[in-house]
XYZ file of C-alpha atoms in Angstrom:
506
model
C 0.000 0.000 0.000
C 1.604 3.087 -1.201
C 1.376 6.217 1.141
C 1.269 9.776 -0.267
C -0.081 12.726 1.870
C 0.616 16.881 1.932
C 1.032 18.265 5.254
C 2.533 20.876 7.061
C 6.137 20.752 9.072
C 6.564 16.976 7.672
C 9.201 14.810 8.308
C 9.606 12.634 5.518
C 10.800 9.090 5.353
C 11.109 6.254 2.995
C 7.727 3.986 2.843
C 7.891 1.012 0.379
C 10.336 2.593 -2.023
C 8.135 6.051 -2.134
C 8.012 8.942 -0.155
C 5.741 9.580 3.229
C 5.084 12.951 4.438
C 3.778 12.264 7.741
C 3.396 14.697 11.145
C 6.400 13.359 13.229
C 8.740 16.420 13.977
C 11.879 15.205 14.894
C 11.011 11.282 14.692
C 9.566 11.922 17.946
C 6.767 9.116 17.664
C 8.211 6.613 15.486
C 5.056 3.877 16.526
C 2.807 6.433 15.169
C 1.661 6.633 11.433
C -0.089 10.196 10.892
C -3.201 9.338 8.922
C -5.359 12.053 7.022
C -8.632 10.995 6.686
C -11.388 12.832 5.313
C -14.687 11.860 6.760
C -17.786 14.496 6.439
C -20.049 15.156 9.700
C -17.035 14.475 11.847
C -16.510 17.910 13.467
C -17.840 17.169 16.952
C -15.248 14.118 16.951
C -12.058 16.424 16.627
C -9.971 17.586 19.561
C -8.003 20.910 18.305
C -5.004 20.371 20.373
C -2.762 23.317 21.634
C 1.278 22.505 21.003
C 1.471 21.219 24.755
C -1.478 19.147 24.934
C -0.818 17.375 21.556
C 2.649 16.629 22.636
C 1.505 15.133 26.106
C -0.902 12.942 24.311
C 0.714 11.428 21.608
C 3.890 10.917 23.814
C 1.386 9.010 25.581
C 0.310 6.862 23.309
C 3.954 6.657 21.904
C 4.693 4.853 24.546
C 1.928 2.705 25.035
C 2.265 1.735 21.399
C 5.735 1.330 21.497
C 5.664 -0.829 24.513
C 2.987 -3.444 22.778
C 4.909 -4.031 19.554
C 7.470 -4.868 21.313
C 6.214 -7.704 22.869
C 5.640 -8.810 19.091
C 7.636 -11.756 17.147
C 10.100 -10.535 14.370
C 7.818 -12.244 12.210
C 4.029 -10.272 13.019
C 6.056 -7.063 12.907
C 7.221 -7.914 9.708
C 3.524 -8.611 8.744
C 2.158 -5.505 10.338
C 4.434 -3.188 8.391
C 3.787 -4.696 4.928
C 0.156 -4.354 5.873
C 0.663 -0.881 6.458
C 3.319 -0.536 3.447
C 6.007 1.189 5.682
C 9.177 0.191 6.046
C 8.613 0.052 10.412
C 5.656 -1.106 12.298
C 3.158 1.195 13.294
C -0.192 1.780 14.382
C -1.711 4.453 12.284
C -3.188 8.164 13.850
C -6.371 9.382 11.938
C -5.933 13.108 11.611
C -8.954 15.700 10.188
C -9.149 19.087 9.118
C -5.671 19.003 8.061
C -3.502 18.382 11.500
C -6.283 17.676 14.460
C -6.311 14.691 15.803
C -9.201 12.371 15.873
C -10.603 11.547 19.384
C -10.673 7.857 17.798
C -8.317 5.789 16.106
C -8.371 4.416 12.366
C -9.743 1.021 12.170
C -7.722 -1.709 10.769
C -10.619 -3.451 8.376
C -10.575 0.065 6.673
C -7.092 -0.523 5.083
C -8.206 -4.349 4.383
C -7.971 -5.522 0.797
C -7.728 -1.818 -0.237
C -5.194 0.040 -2.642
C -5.600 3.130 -0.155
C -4.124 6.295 0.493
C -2.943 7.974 3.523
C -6.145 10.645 2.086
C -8.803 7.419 3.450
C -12.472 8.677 2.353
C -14.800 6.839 3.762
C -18.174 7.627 2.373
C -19.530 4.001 2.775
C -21.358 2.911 5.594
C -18.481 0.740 7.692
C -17.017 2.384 10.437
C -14.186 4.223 10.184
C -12.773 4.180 13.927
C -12.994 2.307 17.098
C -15.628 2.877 19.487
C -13.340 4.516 22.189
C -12.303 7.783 22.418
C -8.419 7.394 23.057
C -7.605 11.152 24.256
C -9.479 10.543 26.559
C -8.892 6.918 28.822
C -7.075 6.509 31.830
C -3.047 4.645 31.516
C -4.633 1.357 32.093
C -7.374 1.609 30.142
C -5.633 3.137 27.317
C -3.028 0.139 27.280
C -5.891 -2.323 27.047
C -7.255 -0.075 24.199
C -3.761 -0.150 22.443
C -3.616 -3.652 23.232
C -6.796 -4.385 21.055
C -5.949 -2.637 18.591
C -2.248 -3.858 17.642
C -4.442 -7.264 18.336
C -6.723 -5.987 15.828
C -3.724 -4.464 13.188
C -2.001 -7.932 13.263
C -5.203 -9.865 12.455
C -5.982 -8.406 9.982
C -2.318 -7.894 8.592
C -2.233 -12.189 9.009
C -5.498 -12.162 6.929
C -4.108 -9.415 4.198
C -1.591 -12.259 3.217
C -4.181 -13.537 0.848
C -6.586 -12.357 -1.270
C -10.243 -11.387 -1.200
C -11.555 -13.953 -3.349
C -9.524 -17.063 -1.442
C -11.073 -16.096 2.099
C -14.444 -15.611 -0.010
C -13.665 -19.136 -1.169
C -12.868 -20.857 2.330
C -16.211 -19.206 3.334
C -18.234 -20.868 0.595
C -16.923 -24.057 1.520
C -17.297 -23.963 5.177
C -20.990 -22.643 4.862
C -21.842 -25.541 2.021
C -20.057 -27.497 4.919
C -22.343 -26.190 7.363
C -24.239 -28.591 9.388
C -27.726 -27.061 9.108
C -26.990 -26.360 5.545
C -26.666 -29.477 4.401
C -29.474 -30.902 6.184
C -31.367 -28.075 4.409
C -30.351 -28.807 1.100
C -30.757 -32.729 1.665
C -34.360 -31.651 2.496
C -34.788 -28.591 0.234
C -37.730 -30.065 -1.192
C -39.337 -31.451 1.975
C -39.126 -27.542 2.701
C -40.268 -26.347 -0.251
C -43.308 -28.505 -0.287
C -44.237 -27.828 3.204
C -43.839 -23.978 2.182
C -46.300 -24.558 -0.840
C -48.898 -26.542 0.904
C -49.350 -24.073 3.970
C -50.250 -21.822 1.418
C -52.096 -23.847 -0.774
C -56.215 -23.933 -1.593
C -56.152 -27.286 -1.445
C -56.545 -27.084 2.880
C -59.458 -25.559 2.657
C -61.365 -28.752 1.368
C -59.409 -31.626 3.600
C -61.130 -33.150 6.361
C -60.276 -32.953 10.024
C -59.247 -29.015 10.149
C -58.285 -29.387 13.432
C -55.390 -31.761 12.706
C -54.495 -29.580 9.518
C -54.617 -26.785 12.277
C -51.781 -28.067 14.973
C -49.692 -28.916 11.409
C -49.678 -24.910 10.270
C -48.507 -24.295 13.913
C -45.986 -27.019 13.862
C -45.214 -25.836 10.533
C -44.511 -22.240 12.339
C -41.871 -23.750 14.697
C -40.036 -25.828 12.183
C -39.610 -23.510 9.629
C -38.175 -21.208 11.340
C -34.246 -21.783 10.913
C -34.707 -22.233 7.319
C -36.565 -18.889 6.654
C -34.334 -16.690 8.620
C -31.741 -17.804 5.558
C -32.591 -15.525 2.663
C -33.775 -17.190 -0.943
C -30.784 -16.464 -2.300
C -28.326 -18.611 0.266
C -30.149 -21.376 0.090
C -27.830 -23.221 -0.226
C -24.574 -21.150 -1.514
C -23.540 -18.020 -0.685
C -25.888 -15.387 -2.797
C -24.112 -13.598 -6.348
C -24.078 -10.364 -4.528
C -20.622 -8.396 -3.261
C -19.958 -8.835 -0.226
C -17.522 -7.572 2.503
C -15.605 -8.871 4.821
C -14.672 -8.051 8.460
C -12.309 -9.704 10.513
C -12.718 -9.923 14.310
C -9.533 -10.561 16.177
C -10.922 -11.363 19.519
C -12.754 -14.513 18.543
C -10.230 -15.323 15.080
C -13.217 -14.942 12.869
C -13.977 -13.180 9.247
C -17.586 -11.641 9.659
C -19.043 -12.311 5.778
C -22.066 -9.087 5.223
C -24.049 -8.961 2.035
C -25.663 -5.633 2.512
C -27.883 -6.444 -0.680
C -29.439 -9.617 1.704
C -29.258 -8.144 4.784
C -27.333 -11.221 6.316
C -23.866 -11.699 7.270
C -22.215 -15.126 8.629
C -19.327 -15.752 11.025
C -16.161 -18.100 9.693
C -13.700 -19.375 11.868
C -10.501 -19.047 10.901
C -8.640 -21.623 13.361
C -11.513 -24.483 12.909
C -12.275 -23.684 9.233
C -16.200 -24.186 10.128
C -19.236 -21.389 9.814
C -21.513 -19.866 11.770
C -25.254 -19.034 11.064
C -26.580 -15.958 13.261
C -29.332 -18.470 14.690
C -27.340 -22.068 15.380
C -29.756 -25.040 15.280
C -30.118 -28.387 17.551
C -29.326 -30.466 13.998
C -31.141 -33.475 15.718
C -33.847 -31.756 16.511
C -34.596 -30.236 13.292
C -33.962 -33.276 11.310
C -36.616 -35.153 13.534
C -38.726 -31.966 13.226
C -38.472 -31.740 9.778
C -39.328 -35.775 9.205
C -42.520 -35.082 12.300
C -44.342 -32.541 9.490
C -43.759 -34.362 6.490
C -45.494 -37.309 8.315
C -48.093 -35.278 9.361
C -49.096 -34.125 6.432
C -48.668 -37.466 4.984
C -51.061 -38.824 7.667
C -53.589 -35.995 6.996
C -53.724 -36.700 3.201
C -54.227 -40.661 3.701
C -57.316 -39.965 5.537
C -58.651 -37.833 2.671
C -58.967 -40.316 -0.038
C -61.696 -38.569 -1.398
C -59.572 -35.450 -3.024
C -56.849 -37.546 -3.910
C -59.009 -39.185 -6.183
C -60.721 -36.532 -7.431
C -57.160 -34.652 -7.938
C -56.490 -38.411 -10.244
C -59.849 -37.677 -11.862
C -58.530 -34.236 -12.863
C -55.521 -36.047 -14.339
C -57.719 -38.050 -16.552
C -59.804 -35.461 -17.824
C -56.799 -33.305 -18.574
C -55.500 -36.807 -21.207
C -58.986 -37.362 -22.501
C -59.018 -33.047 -23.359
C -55.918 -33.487 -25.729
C -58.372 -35.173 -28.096
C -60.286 -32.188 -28.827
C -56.823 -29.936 -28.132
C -56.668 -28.268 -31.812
C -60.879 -28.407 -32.215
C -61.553 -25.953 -29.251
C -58.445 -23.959 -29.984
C -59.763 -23.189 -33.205
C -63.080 -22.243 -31.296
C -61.264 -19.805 -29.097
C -59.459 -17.800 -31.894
C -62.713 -17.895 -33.674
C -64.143 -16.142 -30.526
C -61.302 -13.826 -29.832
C -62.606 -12.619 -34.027
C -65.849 -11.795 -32.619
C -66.885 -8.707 -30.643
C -69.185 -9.217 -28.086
C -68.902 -13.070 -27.412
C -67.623 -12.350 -23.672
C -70.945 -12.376 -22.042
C -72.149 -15.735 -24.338
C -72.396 -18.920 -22.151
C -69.252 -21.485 -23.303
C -69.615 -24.720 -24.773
C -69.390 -26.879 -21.337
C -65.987 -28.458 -22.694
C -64.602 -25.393 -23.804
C -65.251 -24.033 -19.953
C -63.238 -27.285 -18.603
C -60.535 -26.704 -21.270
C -60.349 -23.471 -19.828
C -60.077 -24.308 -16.181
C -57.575 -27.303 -16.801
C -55.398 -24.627 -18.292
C -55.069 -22.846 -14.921
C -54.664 -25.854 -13.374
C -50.828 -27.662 -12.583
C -50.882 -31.556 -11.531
C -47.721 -33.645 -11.230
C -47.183 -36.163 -13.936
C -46.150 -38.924 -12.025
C -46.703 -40.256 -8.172
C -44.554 -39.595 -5.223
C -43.674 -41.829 -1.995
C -44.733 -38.925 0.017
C -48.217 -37.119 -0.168
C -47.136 -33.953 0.567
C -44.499 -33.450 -2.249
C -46.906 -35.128 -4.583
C -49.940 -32.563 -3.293
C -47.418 -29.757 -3.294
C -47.092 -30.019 -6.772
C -50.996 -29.592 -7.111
C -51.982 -25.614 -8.321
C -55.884 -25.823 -8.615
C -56.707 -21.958 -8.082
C -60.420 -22.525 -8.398
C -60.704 -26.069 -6.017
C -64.871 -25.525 -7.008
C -63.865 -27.885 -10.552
C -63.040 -30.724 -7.941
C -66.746 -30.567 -6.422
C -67.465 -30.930 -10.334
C -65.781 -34.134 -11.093
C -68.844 -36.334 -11.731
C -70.301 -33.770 -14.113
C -67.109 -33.267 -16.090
C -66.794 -36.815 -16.478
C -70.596 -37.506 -17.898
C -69.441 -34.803 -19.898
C -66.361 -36.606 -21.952
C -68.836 -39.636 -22.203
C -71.133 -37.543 -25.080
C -70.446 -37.139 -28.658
C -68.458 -33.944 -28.517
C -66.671 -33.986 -32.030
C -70.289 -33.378 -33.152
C -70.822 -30.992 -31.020
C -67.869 -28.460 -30.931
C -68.284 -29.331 -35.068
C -71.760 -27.615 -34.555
C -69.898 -25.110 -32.176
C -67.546 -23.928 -34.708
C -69.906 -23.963 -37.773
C -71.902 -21.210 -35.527
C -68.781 -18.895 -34.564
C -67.921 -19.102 -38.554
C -71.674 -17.985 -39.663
C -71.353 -15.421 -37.057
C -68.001 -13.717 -38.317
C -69.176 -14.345 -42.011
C -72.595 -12.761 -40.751
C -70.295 -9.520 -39.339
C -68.385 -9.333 -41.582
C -68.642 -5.228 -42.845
C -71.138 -4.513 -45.256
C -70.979 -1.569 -48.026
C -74.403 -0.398 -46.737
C -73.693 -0.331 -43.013
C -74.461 2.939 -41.125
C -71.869 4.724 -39.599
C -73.663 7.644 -38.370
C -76.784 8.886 -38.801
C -78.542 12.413 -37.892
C -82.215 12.645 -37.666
C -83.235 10.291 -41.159
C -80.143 10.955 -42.664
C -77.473 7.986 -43.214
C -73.780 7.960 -43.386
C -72.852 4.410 -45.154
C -69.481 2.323 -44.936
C -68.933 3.362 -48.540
C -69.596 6.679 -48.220
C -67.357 6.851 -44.915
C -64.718 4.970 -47.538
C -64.951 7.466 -49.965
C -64.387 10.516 -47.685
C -61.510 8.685 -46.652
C -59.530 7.786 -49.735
C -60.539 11.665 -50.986
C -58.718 12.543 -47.513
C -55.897 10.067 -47.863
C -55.063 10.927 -51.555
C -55.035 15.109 -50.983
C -51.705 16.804 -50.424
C -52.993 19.972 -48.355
C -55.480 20.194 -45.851
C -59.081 20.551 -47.066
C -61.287 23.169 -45.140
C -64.524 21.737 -43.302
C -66.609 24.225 -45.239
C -65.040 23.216 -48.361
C -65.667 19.807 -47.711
C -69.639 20.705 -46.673
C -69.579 21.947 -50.262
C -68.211 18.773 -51.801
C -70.432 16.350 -50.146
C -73.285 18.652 -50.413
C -72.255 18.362 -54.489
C -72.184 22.146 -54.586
C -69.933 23.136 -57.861
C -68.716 26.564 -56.504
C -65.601 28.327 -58.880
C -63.303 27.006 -55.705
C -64.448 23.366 -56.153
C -64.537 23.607 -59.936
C -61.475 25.831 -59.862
C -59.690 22.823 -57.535
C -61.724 19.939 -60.032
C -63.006 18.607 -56.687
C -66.495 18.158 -58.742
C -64.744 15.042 -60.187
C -63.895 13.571 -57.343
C -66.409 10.283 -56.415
C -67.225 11.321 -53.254
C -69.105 14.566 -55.216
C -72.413 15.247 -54.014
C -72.692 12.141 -51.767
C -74.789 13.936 -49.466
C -76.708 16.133 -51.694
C -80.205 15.316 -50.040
C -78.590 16.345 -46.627
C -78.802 19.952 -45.015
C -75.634 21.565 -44.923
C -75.762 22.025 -41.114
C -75.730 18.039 -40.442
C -72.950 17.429 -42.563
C -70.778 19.942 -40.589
C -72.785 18.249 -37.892
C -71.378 14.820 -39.263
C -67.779 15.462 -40.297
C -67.837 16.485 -36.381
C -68.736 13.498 -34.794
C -66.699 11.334 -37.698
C -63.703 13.388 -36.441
C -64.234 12.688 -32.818
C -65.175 8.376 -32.946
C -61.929 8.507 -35.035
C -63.417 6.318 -37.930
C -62.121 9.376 -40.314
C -59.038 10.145 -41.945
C -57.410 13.106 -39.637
C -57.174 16.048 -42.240
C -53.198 17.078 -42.977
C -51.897 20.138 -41.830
């Protein structure tokens, strides 16, 4: 990490092959690093220092510094310089507003997998110092502060040593490794099922509610581990960045997605993971076999829908036969306005409902996988089996034949007509092909014809600016010539306003 900084009365020494300007007058605290941060809202955080003061203060923590990397192996000095890319071991000094001191000191996760600057900006949301207020403990509890922090420093020095994406990697593994994870993902569909079915339409028609009841609160209790893990870690870790945070005190990497909301703990030592909630594993494996049972038990003693849920099955085969015949009938419907409020052919309305319906294609071992797999949003059609099934029993090739032949009369019979009306005004009649003739005469002209010109033309009035334009050629040319003048303004109106003629150009 190269260090680069601008500050007043510097000493400057060599760091990493580069230059250092750093606030040490006369190498006075050579365990200090002077850090410039520049962190906004910070103001009531700063102690302006007078020359005494500052001097008493950091000789203090000189010292206390000083005394605790001593006590260090050649080896974790060695490590807590390169961390810090000096040349010496050090403990860096956050400093604000140019040269006042922070009442806090610099955090060591801040410098953690970061190409950083002795200029630190932290604009994210991770701390930027410790909790204590250094200028301000007593000797002994400023040495346990100082303490902490070298602990700190080092840690996270000893976890600098590799890479971002290897810890990531080691975290992956340990939480696939996870106990509770892997029962979860043995069982993932167990889960899912039980998820599905306490949700499902298909309760409300069992028998015995109070047994289906005590399973929804059972269901309450068990599922609690796996929903406090969000859908995307189950199983892996989730595609999102994430950071990490090592915590000396326990020898642990603290693994946040802020996307999810959820961070784990890995041990560094054991190689194993944490979960924020541990689980008894026995107990939740026997939990989790105890409502899959249940439900199991629950579904045996209602025979009844099971069947009918079969019956659905078969209906759903025996409908491919007329497949293409009542698709046909549906497009043919979707051609003609108005059909929405017509009464369906009784197989067309089951074709209809089976296509909102899911059903598994093949059994299960247990019930409540096999039911989960059941989407029946209206569960009236199973009250309806009997019916449905007299139904496939008649002759209905004939009958959606005669369905069809009816829809095609109909379009054929709506088809438009040369001598539909349009519009009419008292007695007076505006035809499809007079409508079409205004509207090629509209299409066809360059310029924008006046309304009152227009009145003239359909009225078939031959004035020197019609004649003069040879508009009395045109087809549409007195069109209207037994209408008064004030209904076709009247008319070109309320043509222009339904939209059914050409907009005029400007």
């Amino acid at each position: 990490m190269a260090v680069t900084g601008n500050l007043s009365n510097p000493e400057v020494i060599s760091v990493m092959g580069m230059r250092e300007e750093v606030l040490n007058p006369g190498g006075l605290y050579p365990s200090l690093l002077f850090w410039p941060v520049e962190k906004k809202n910070e103001s009531s955080k700063i102690r302006s220092l007078s020359s005494k003061e500052e001097k008493a203060l950091l000789s203090r923590l000189q010292e206390v510094v000083f005394h605790e990397l001593s006590k260090l192996s050649k080896t974790d000095l060695n490590q807590l310089a390169l961390f810090l890319g000096t040349d010496k071991p050090c403990i860096p000094v956050p400093l604000v507003q140019q040269k006042k001191l922070h009442v806090k000191l610099l955090k060591a996760d801040t410098l953690l997998f970061k190409k950083a600057s002795v200029q630190t900006d932290q604009s994210e949301n991770t701390p930027l110092f410790y909790n204590k207020e250094w200028v301000r403990l007593s000797a002994d509890q400023l040495k346990k502060h100082v303490q902490s922090v070298v602990d700190d420093y080092l840690f996270n020095a000893r976890i600098s040593l590799q890479d971002k994406g290897y810890w990531l990697s080691r975290i992956e593994k340990a939480y696939e490794n996870n106990p509770f994870i892997q029962l979860a993902y043995s069982k993932n569909d167990i889960v899912d099922a039980v998820e599905i079915m306490n949700k499902s339409s298909l309760l409300a028609i069992l028998k015995y509610p109070e047994d289906i009841s005590y399973w929804r609160e059972r269901v309450k209790i068990v599922l609690r581990p796996y929903r406090t893990i969000p859908k995307e870690w189950r199983w892996d870790l989730c595609s999102h960045e994430k950071k990490l945070f090592p915590q000396a005190d326990s020898r642990s990497i603290e693994c946040t997605c802020e996307d999810c909301g959820f961070s784990v703990i890995y041990d560094i030592n054991e190689d194993v993971l944490w979960l924020p909630q541990e689980v008894n594993l026995f107990q939740a494996t026997k939990r989790i076999a105890t409502i899959e049972r249940q439900f199991n038990n629950i579904a045996s003693q209602n025979g009844a829908v099971t069947k009918n849920i079969e019956c659905l099955k078969d209906l759903s085969r025996d409908l491919t036969d007329y497949h293409e015949r009542i698709e046909t009938i549906l497009e043919l419907q979707r051609k003609l306005p108005g059909t929405d409020n017509v009464p369906d052919h009784p197989v067309v309305s089951l074709y209809k409902a089976m296509q909102e319906i899911e059903l598994p294609e093949e059994s299960h071992d247990s019930m409540l996988i096999w039911m989960s797999r059941v989407s029946i949003p209206d569960i009236s059609i199973l009250r309806e089996i009997n019916r449905w099934q007299k139904l496939m029993k008649r002759n209905l090739s004939e009958e959606l034949n005669e369905v069809q032949t009816g829809l095609t009369q109909m379009i054929k019979d709506n088809q438009p007509r040369p001598d539909d009306t349009i519009l009419q005004i008292k007695n007076y009649k505006i035809t499809r092909l007079q409508l079409d003739k205004i509207n090629r005469f509209i299409k066809k002209e360059e310029h924008k014809v006046p309304v009152h010109i227009l009145v003239k033309l359909l009225k078939g009035e031959a004035t020197n600016k019609i004649r003069g334009l040879q508009y009395h050629e045109e087809e549409l040319f007195g069109i209207l010539e037994h209408w008064p003048e004030k209904y076709i303004t009247k008319a070109i109106i309320q043509l222009n306003k339904q939209n059914v003629i050409i907009k005029e150009k400007n």
